[in-house]
Coordinates of C-alpha atoms and ligand atoms in Angstrom, one line a residue:
X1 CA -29.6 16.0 7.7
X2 CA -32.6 14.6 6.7
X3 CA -32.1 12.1 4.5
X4 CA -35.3 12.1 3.4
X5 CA -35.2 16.1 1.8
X6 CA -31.8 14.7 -0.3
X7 CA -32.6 16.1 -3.8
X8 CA -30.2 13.7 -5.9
X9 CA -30.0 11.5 -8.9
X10 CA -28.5 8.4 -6.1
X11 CA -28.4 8.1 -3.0
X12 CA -26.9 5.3 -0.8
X13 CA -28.4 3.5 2.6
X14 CA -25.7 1.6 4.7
X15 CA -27.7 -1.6 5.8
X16 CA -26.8 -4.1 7.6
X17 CA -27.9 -7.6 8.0
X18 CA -29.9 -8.5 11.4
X19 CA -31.0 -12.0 11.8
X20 CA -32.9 -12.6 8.8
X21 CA -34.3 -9.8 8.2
X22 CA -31.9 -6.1 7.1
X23 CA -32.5 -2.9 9.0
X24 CA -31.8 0.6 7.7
X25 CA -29.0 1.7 9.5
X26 CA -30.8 4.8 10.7
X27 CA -34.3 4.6 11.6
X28 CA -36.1 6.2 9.0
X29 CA -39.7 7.6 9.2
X30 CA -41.1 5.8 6.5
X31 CA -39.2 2.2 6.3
X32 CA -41.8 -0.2 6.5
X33 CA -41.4 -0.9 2.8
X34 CA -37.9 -0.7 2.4
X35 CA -37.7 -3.3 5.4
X36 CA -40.1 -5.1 3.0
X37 CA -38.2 -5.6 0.2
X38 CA -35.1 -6.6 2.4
X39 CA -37.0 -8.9 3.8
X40 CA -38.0 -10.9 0.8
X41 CA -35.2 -9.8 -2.1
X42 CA -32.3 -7.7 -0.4
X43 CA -29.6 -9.9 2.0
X44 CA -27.5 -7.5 2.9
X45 CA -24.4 -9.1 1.9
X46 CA -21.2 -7.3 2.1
X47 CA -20.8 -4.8 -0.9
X48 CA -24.2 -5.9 -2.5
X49 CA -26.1 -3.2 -3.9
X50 CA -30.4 -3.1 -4.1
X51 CA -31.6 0.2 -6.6
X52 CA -34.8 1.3 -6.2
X53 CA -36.4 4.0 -7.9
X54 CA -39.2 6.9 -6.8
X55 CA -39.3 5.0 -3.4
X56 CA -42.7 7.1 -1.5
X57 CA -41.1 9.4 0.7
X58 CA -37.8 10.1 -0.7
X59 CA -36.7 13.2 -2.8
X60 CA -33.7 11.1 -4.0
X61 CA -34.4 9.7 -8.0
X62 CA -33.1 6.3 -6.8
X63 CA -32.1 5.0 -3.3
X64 CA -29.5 2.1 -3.5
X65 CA -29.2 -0.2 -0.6
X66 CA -25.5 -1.0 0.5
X67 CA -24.9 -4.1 2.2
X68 CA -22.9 -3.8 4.9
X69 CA -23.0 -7.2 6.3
X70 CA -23.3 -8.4 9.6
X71 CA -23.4 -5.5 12.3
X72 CA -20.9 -7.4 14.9
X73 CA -18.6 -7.7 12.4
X74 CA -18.8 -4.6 11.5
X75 CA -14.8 -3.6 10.7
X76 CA -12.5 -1.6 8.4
X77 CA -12.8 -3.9 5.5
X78 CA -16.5 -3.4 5.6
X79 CA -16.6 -0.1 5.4
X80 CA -14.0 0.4 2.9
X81 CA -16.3 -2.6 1.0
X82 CA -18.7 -0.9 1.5
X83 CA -17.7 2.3 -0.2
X84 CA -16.1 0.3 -2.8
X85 CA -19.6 -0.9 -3.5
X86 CA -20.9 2.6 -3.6
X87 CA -18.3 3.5 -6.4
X88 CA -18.9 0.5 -8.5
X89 CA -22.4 1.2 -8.6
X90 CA -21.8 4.2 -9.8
X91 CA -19.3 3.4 -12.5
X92 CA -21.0 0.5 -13.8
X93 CA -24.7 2.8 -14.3
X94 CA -22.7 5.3 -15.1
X95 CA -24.6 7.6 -12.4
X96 CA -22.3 11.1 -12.4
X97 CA -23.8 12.6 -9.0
X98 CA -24.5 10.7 -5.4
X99 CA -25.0 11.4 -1.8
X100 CA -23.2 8.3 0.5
X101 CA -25.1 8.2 3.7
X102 CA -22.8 5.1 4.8
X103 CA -20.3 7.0 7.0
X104 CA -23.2 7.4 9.4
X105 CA -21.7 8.3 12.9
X106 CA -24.6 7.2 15.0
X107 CA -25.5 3.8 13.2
X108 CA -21.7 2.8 12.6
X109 CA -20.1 3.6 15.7
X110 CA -22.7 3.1 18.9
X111 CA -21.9 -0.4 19.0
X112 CA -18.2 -0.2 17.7
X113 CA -16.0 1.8 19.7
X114 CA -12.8 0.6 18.3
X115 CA -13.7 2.7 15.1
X116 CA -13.3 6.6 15.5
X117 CA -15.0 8.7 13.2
X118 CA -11.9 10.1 12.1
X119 CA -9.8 6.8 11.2
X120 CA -13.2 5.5 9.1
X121 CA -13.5 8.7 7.5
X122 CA -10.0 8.6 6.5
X123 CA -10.4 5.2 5.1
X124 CA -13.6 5.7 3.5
X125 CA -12.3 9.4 1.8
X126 CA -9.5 7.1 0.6
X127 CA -11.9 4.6 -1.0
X128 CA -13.8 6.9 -2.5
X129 CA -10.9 8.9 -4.3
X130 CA -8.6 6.0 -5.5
X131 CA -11.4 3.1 -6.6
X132 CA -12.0 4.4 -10.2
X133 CA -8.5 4.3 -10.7
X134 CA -7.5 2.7 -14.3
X135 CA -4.3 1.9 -16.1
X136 CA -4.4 3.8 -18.9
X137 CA -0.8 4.4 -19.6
X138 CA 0.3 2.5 -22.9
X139 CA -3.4 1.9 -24.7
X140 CA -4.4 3.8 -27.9
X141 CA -7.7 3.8 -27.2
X142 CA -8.6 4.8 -24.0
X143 CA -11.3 2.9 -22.2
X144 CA -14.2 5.5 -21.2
X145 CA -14.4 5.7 -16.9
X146 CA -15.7 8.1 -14.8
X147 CA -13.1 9.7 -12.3
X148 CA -14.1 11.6 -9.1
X149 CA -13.9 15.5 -10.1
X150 CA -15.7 16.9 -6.7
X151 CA -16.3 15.4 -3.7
X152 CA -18.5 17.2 -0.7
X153 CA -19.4 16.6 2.6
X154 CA -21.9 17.3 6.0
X155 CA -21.6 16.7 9.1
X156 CA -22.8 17.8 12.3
X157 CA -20.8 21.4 13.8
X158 CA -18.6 19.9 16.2
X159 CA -17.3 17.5 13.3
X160 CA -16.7 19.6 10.8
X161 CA -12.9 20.4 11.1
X162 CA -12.7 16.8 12.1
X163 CA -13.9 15.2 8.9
X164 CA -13.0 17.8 6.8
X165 CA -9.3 17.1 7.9
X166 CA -9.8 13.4 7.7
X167 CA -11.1 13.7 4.3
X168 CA -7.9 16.1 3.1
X169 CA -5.6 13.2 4.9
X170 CA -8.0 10.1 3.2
X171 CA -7.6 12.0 0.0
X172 CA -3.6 12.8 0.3
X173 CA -3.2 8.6 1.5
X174 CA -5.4 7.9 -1.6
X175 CA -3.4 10.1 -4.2
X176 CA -0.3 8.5 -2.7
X177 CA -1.5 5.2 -3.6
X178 CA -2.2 6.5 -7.1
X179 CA 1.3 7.0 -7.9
X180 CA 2.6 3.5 -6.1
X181 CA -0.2 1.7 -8.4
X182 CA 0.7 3.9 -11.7
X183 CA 4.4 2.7 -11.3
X184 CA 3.7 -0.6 -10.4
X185 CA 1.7 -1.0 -13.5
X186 CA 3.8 0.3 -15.9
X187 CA 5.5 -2.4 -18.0
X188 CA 9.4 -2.3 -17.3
X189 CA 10.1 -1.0 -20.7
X190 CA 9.1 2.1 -19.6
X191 CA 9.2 1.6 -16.1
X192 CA 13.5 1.5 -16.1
X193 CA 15.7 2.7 -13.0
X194 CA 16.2 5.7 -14.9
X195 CA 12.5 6.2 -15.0
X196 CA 12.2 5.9 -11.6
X197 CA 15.0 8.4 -11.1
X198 CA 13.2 11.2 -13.1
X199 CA 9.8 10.2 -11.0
X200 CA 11.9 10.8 -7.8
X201 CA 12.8 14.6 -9.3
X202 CA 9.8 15.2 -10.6
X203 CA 8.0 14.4 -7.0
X204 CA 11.0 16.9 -6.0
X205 CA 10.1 19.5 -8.3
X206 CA 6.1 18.9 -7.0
X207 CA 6.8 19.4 -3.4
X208 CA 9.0 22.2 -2.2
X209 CA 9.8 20.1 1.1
X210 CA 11.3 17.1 -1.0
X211 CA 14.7 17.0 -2.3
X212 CA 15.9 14.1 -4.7
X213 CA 18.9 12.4 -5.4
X214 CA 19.9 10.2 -7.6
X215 CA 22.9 7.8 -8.0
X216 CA 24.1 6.2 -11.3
X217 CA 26.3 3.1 -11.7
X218 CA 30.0 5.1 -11.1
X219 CA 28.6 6.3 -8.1
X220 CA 27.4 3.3 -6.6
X221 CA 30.8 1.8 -7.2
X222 CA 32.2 4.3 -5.4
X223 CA 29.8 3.6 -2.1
X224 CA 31.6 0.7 -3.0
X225 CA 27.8 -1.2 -2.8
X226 CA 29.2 -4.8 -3.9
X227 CA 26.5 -6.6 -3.1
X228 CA 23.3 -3.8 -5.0
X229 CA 25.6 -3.5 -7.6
X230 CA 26.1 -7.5 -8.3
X231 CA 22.3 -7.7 -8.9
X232 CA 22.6 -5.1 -11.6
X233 CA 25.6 -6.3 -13.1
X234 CA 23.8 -8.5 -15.8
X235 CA 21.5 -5.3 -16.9
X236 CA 22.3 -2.9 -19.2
X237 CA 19.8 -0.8 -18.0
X238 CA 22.1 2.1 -15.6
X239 CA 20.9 1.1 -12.0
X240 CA 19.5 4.0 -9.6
X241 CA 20.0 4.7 -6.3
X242 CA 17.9 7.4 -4.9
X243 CA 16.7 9.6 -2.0
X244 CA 14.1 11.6 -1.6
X245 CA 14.3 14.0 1.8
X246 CA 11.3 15.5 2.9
X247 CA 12.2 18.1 5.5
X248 CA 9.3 19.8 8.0
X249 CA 9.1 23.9 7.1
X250 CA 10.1 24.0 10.9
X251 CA 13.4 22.0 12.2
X252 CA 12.7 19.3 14.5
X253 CA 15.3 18.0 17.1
X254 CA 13.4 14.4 16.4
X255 CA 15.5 12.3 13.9
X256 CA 14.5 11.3 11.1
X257 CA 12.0 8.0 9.7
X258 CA 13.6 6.0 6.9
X259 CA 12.0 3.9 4.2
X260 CA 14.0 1.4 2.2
X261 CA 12.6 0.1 -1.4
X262 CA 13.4 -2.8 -3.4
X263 CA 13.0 -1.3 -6.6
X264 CA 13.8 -4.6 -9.1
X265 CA 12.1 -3.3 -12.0
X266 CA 12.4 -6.3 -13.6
X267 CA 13.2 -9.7 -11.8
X268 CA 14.4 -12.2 -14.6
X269 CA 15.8 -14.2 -11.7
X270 CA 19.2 -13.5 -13.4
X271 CA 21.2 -16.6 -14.0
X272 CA 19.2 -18.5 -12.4
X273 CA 16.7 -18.2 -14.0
X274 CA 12.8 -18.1 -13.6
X275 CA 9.8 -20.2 -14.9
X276 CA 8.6 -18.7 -18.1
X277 CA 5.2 -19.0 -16.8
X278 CA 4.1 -15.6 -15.0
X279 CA 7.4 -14.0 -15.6
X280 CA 5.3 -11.3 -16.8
X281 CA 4.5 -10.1 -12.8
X282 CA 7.6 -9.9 -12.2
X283 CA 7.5 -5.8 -13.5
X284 CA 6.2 -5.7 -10.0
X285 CA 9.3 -6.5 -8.3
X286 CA 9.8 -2.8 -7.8
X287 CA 6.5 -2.0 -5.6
X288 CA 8.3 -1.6 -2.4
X289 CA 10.2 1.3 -4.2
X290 CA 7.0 2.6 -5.8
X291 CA 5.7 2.5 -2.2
X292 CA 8.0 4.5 -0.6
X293 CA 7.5 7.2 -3.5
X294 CA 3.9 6.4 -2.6
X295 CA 4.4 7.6 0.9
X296 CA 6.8 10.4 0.7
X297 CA 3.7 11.9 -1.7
X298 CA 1.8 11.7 0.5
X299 CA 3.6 12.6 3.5
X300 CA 4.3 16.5 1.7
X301 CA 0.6 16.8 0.9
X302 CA -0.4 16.6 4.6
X303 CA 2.4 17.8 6.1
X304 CA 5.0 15.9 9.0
X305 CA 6.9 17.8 11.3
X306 CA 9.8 15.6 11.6
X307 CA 12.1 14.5 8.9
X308 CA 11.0 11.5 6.4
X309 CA 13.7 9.9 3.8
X310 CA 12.8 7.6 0.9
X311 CA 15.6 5.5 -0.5
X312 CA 15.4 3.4 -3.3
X313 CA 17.3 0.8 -4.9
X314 CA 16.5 0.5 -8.6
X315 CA 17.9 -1.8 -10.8
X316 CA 16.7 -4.9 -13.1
X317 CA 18.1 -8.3 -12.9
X318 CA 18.8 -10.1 -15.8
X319 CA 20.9 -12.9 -17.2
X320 CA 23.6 -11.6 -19.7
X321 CA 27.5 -12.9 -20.0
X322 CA 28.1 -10.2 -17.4
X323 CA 25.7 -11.1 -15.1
X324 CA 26.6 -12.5 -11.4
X325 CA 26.8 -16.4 -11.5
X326 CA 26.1 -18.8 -8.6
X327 CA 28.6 -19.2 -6.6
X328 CA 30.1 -15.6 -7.1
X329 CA 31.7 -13.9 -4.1
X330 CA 31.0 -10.2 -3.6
X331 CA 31.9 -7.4 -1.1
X332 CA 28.8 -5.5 0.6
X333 CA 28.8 -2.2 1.5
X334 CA 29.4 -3.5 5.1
X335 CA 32.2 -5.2 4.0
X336 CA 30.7 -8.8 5.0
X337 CA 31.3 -11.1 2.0
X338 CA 28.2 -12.8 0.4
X339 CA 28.3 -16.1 -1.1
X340 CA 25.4 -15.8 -4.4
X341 CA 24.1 -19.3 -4.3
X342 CA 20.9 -18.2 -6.0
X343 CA 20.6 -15.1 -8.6
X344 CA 17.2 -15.3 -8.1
X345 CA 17.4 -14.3 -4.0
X346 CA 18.3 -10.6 -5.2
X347 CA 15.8 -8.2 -3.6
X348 CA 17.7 -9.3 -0.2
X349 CA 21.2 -8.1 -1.7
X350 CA 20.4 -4.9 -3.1
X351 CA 18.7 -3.9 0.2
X352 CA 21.6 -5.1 2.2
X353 CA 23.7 -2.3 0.7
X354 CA 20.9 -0.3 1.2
X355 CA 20.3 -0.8 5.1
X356 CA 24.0 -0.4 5.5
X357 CA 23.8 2.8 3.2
X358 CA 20.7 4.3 5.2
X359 CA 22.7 4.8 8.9
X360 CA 24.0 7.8 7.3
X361 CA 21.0 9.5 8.3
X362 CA 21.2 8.9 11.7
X363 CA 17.8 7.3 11.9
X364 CA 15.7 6.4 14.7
X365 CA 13.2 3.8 12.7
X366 CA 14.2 2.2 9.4
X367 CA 11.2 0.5 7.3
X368 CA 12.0 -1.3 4.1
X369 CA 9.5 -2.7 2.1
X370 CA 9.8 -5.2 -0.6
X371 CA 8.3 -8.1 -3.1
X372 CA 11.0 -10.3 -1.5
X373 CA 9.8 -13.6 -1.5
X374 CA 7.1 -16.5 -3.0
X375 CA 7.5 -18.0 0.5
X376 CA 5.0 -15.0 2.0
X377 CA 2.8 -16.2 -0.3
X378 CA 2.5 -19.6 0.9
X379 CA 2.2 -18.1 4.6
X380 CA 0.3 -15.0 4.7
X381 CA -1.3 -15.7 0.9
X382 CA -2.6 -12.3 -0.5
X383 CA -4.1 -10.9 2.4
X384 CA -1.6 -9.8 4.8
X385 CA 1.6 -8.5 4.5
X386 CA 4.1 -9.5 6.7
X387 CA 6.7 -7.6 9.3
X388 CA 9.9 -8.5 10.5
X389 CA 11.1 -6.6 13.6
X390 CA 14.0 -6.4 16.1
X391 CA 11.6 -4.1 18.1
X392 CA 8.6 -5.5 19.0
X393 CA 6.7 -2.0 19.9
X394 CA 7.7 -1.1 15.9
X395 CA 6.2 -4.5 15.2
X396 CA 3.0 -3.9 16.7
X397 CA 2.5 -0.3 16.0
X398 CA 2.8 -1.7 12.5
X399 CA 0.2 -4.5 13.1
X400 CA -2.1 -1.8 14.7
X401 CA -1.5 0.7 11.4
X402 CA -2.3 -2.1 9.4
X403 CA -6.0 -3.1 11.0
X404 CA -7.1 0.7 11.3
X405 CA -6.4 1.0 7.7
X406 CA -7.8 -1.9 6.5
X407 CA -4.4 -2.6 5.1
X408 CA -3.2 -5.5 7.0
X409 CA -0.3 -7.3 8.4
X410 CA 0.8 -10.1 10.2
X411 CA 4.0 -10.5 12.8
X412 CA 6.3 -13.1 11.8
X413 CA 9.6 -14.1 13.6
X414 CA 13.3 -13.4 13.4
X415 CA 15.6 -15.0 15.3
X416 CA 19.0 -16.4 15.3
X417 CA 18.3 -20.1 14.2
X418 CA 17.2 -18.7 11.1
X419 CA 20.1 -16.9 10.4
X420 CA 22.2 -20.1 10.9
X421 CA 21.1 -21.1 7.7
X422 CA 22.7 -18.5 6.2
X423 CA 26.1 -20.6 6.9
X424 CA 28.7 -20.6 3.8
X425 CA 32.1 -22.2 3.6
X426 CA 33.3 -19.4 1.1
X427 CA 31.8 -16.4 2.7
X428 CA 30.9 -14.3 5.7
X429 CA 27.5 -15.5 4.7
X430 CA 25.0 -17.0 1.6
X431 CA 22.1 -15.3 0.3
X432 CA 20.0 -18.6 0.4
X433 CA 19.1 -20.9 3.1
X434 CA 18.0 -24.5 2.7
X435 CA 14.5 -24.0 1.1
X436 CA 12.2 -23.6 4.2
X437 CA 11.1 -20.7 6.0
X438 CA 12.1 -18.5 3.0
X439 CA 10.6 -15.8 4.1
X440 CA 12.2 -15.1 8.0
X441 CA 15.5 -16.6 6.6
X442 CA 15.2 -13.5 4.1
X443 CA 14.9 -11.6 7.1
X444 CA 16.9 -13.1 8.4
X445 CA 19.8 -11.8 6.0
X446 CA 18.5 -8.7 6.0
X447 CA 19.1 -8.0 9.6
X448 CA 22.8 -8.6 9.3
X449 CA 23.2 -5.3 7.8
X450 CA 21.6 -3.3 9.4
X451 CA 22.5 -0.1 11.5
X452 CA 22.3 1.4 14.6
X453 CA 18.6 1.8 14.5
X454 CA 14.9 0.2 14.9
X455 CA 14.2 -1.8 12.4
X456 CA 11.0 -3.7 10.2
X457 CA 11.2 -5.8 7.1
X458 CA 7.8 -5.5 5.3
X459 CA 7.5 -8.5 3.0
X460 CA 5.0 -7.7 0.4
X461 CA 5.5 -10.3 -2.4
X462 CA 1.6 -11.4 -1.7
X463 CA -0.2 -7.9 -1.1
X464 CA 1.4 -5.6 -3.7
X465 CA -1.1 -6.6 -6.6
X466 CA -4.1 -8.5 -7.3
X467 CA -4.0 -11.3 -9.2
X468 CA -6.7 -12.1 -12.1
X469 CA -9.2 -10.2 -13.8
X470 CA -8.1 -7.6 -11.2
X471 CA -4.6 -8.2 -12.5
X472 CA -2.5 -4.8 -11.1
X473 CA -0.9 -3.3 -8.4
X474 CA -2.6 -2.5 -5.1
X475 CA -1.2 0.4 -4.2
X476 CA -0.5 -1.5 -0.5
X477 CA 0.9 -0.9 1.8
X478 CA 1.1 2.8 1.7
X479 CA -2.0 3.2 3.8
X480 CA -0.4 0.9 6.5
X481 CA 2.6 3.6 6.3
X482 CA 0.4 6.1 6.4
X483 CA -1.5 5.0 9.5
X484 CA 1.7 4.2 11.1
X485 CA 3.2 7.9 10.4
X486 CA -0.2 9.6 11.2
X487 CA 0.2 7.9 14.7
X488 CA 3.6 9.2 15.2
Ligands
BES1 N1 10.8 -11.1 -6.5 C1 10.9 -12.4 -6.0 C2 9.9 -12.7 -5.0 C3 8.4 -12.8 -5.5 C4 8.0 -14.0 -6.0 C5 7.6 -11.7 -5.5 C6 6.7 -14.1 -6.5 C7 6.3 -11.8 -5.9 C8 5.9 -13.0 -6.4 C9 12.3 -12.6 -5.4 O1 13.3 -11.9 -5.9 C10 12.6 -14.1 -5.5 O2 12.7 -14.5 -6.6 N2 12.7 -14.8 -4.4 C11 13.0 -16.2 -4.4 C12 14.0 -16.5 -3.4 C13 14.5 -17.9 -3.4 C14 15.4 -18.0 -4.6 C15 15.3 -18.1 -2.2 C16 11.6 -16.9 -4.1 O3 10.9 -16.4 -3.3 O4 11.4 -17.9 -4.8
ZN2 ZN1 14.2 -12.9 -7.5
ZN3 ZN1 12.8 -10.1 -6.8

């Protein structure tokens, strides 16, 4: 279209940086003095924003320049910047109507062929629809935002199913990430096992494909789950253990994807017990489980054609006269003995159980994702998450999923030599290892219960929420999954 003729209160020019001097990313007729102004006030940064009002030429009431950076680097994370940029603006003038001329095919992708229309439009529809997200869940008073209500789009003819099923997919990822954030932000008073139980149903009672399940306490005993059911043992609070089953309207011979959860709703550290100071965060030891609900939400708004299974493990872990001690001995549902020489290491126990509990399904690729340890903090900070594999095409598909999506994450190792650290004299095996590497000797552990089946261990301790004035869940790394199913 030409932009130009765009009668509209906003509209937003992609431009990126070139030399010292910013370019429109399309050539427009009558640039000269919007090249001006870039060249003396407007650098193009990444995610800045330049209004301008009744600019000769344009029908638009204001054109706002979106930096978009350098064009070389041109990536993912600048384009979903980008957009991020574009919704900001928005909120903070509180402008209620826009046309986004960023996703523009011919200035974003001649020199970047690594980025197809349909993965950027994907991540950009995502953007857009999740960005003026806000917690608003336990305030009286709740703070005035705009949210997206409609959301429109052109493109040239032989596009048009394209984008509009990228946008429908962007929009499904984005609504996914909705919920994962929601959960992950609720305080753990709310946000119980139980709770997450009933979210489980009610995604059941949403999505005619899904079936839930959910396990209490007596039932988990009788999976005989020694090891899950040690971490809850100090908590009043019933534990949960629960499925969701998405099944395709047609059968499919393939079998079926798995996603594990650590769903530690709130992680006390249990007897032994955490530093007071940011104790509060830890309500978002159950973001791998919120994930997984993340995913499966938005796996039956698009639609799979193979089987998908959630399974969560839900519990808090607390400190109480019935709680697990160090030292303790217990029996996992594998029947290998664990020796609990720290409470604290329990994301690793509760997910053992569940990785033994999962080969029911028969499944070809198991993916469990949890907050499971500081030490991927120290590695990877908060930028990317990082995967554990015994298959190292699962690892990289992963890796791949991660940079399409701008959701990113890093390869780290597992072998035997961490494992050895796992030595007890009183068990089969400890739950801690000598205090380096905490991270593969996590995954370490994990691996020795697993099935007959591909495995990855998604550590997410430093990607599941931002810290400071930001302070909430991310809603990562559900567009990872996504990207990872989508390429199935
Ligand atoms: N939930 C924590 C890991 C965590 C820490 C997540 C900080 C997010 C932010 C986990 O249960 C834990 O406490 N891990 C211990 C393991 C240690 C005792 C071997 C850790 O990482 O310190
Ligand atoms: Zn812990
Ligand atoms: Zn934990």
């Amino acid at each position: 279209a030409d932009i130009l003729k765009i009668k509209t209160p906003a509209l937003f020019v992609g431009v990126f940086k070139e030399g010292k001097h910013g370019v429109i990313s399309k050539d427009l007729p009558n640039s000269a003095e919007i090249k001006n102004i870039i060249r003396k006030e407007f650098r193009c940064g990444l995610g800045d924003a330049y209004m301008m009002r009744d600019v000769p030429g344009f029908a638009a009431e204001k054109v706002v320049l979106i930096g978009m950076g350098e064009e070389d680097k041109f990536d993912m994370k600048a384009l979903e910047d980008a957009h991020c940029a574009v919704t900001c603006f928005m909120e903070e003038y509180s402008i209620k109507e826009g046309v986004s001329t960023l996703l523009d095919e011919e200035a974003l992708f001649k020199n970047h062929e690594e980025i197809t229309l349909k993965d950027a439009t994907i991540v950009a529809a995502r953007k857009v629809h999740y960005s003026n997200y806000k917690y608003t869940s336990t305030f009286k008073e709740i703070p005035d935002h705009n949210v997206l209500k409609k959301f429109g789009f052109t493109t040239s003819k032989e596009n048009t199913k394209l984008v509009k099923d990228a946008i429908a997919t962007g929009k499904a990822i984005a609504d996914g990430m909705l919920l994962t954030m929601q959960l992950g932000d609720l305080p753990s008073n709310i946000c119980t096992p139980t709770y997450l139980g009933n979210c489980a149903k009610d995604l059941a009672k949403e999505y005619k494909e899904i079936k839930a399940e959910v396990l209490g306490r007596k039932q988990i005993e009788s999976l005989k789950m020694g090891a899950f059911l040690s971490v809850a043992a100090g908590a009043s609070e019933e534990p949960a253990l629960i499925t969701l089953r998405y099944t395709p309207t047609k059968k499919s011979s393939k079998k079926p994807l798995v996603f594990v959860g650590k769903g530690v709703t709130f992680d006390s550290g249990g007897i032994s017990l955490k530093n007071k100071s940011g104790m509060d965060e830890m309500k978002f030891d159950m973001c791998g489980a919120a994930s997984v609900f993340g995913v499966l939400k938005a796996v039956a708004e698009i639609g799979f054609d193979r089987e998908i299974i959630g399974v969560v493990a839900a519990t808090e872990n607390m400190p109480s006269s019935y709680a697990t001690k160090p030292g303790d001995v217990v029996t996992s549902m594998s029947g290998k003995t664990i020796e609990i020489l720290n409470t604290d290491a329990e994301g690793r126990l509760l997910l053992a159980d569940a990785l033994t509990y999962v080969d029911k399904f028969n499944p070809e690729v198991v993916i469990d994702i949890a907050t499971l340890t500081s030490a991927i903090i120290q590695a990877l900070g908060h930028v990317h998450a990082g995967v554990f594999s015994n298959d190292e095409d699962l690892a990289d598909a992963l890796v791949d999923a991660g940079e399409i999506a701008n959701d990113t994450a890093w390869k780290m190792p597992l072998d035997e030599q961490f494992a050895e650290k796992l030595k007890s004299n009183f068990a089969d095996c400890a739950n801690i290892g000598c205090g380096v590497a905490g991270s593969a000797v996590a995954a370490a552990f994990l691996e020795k219960f697993i099935g007959d089946y591909k495995w990855a261990h998604i550590d997410i301790a430093g990607v599941a929420w931002n810290r400071g004035d930001n302070k909430g869940a991310s809603g990562r790394p559900v567009a990872l999954l996504m990207a990872y199913l989508l390429n199935q």
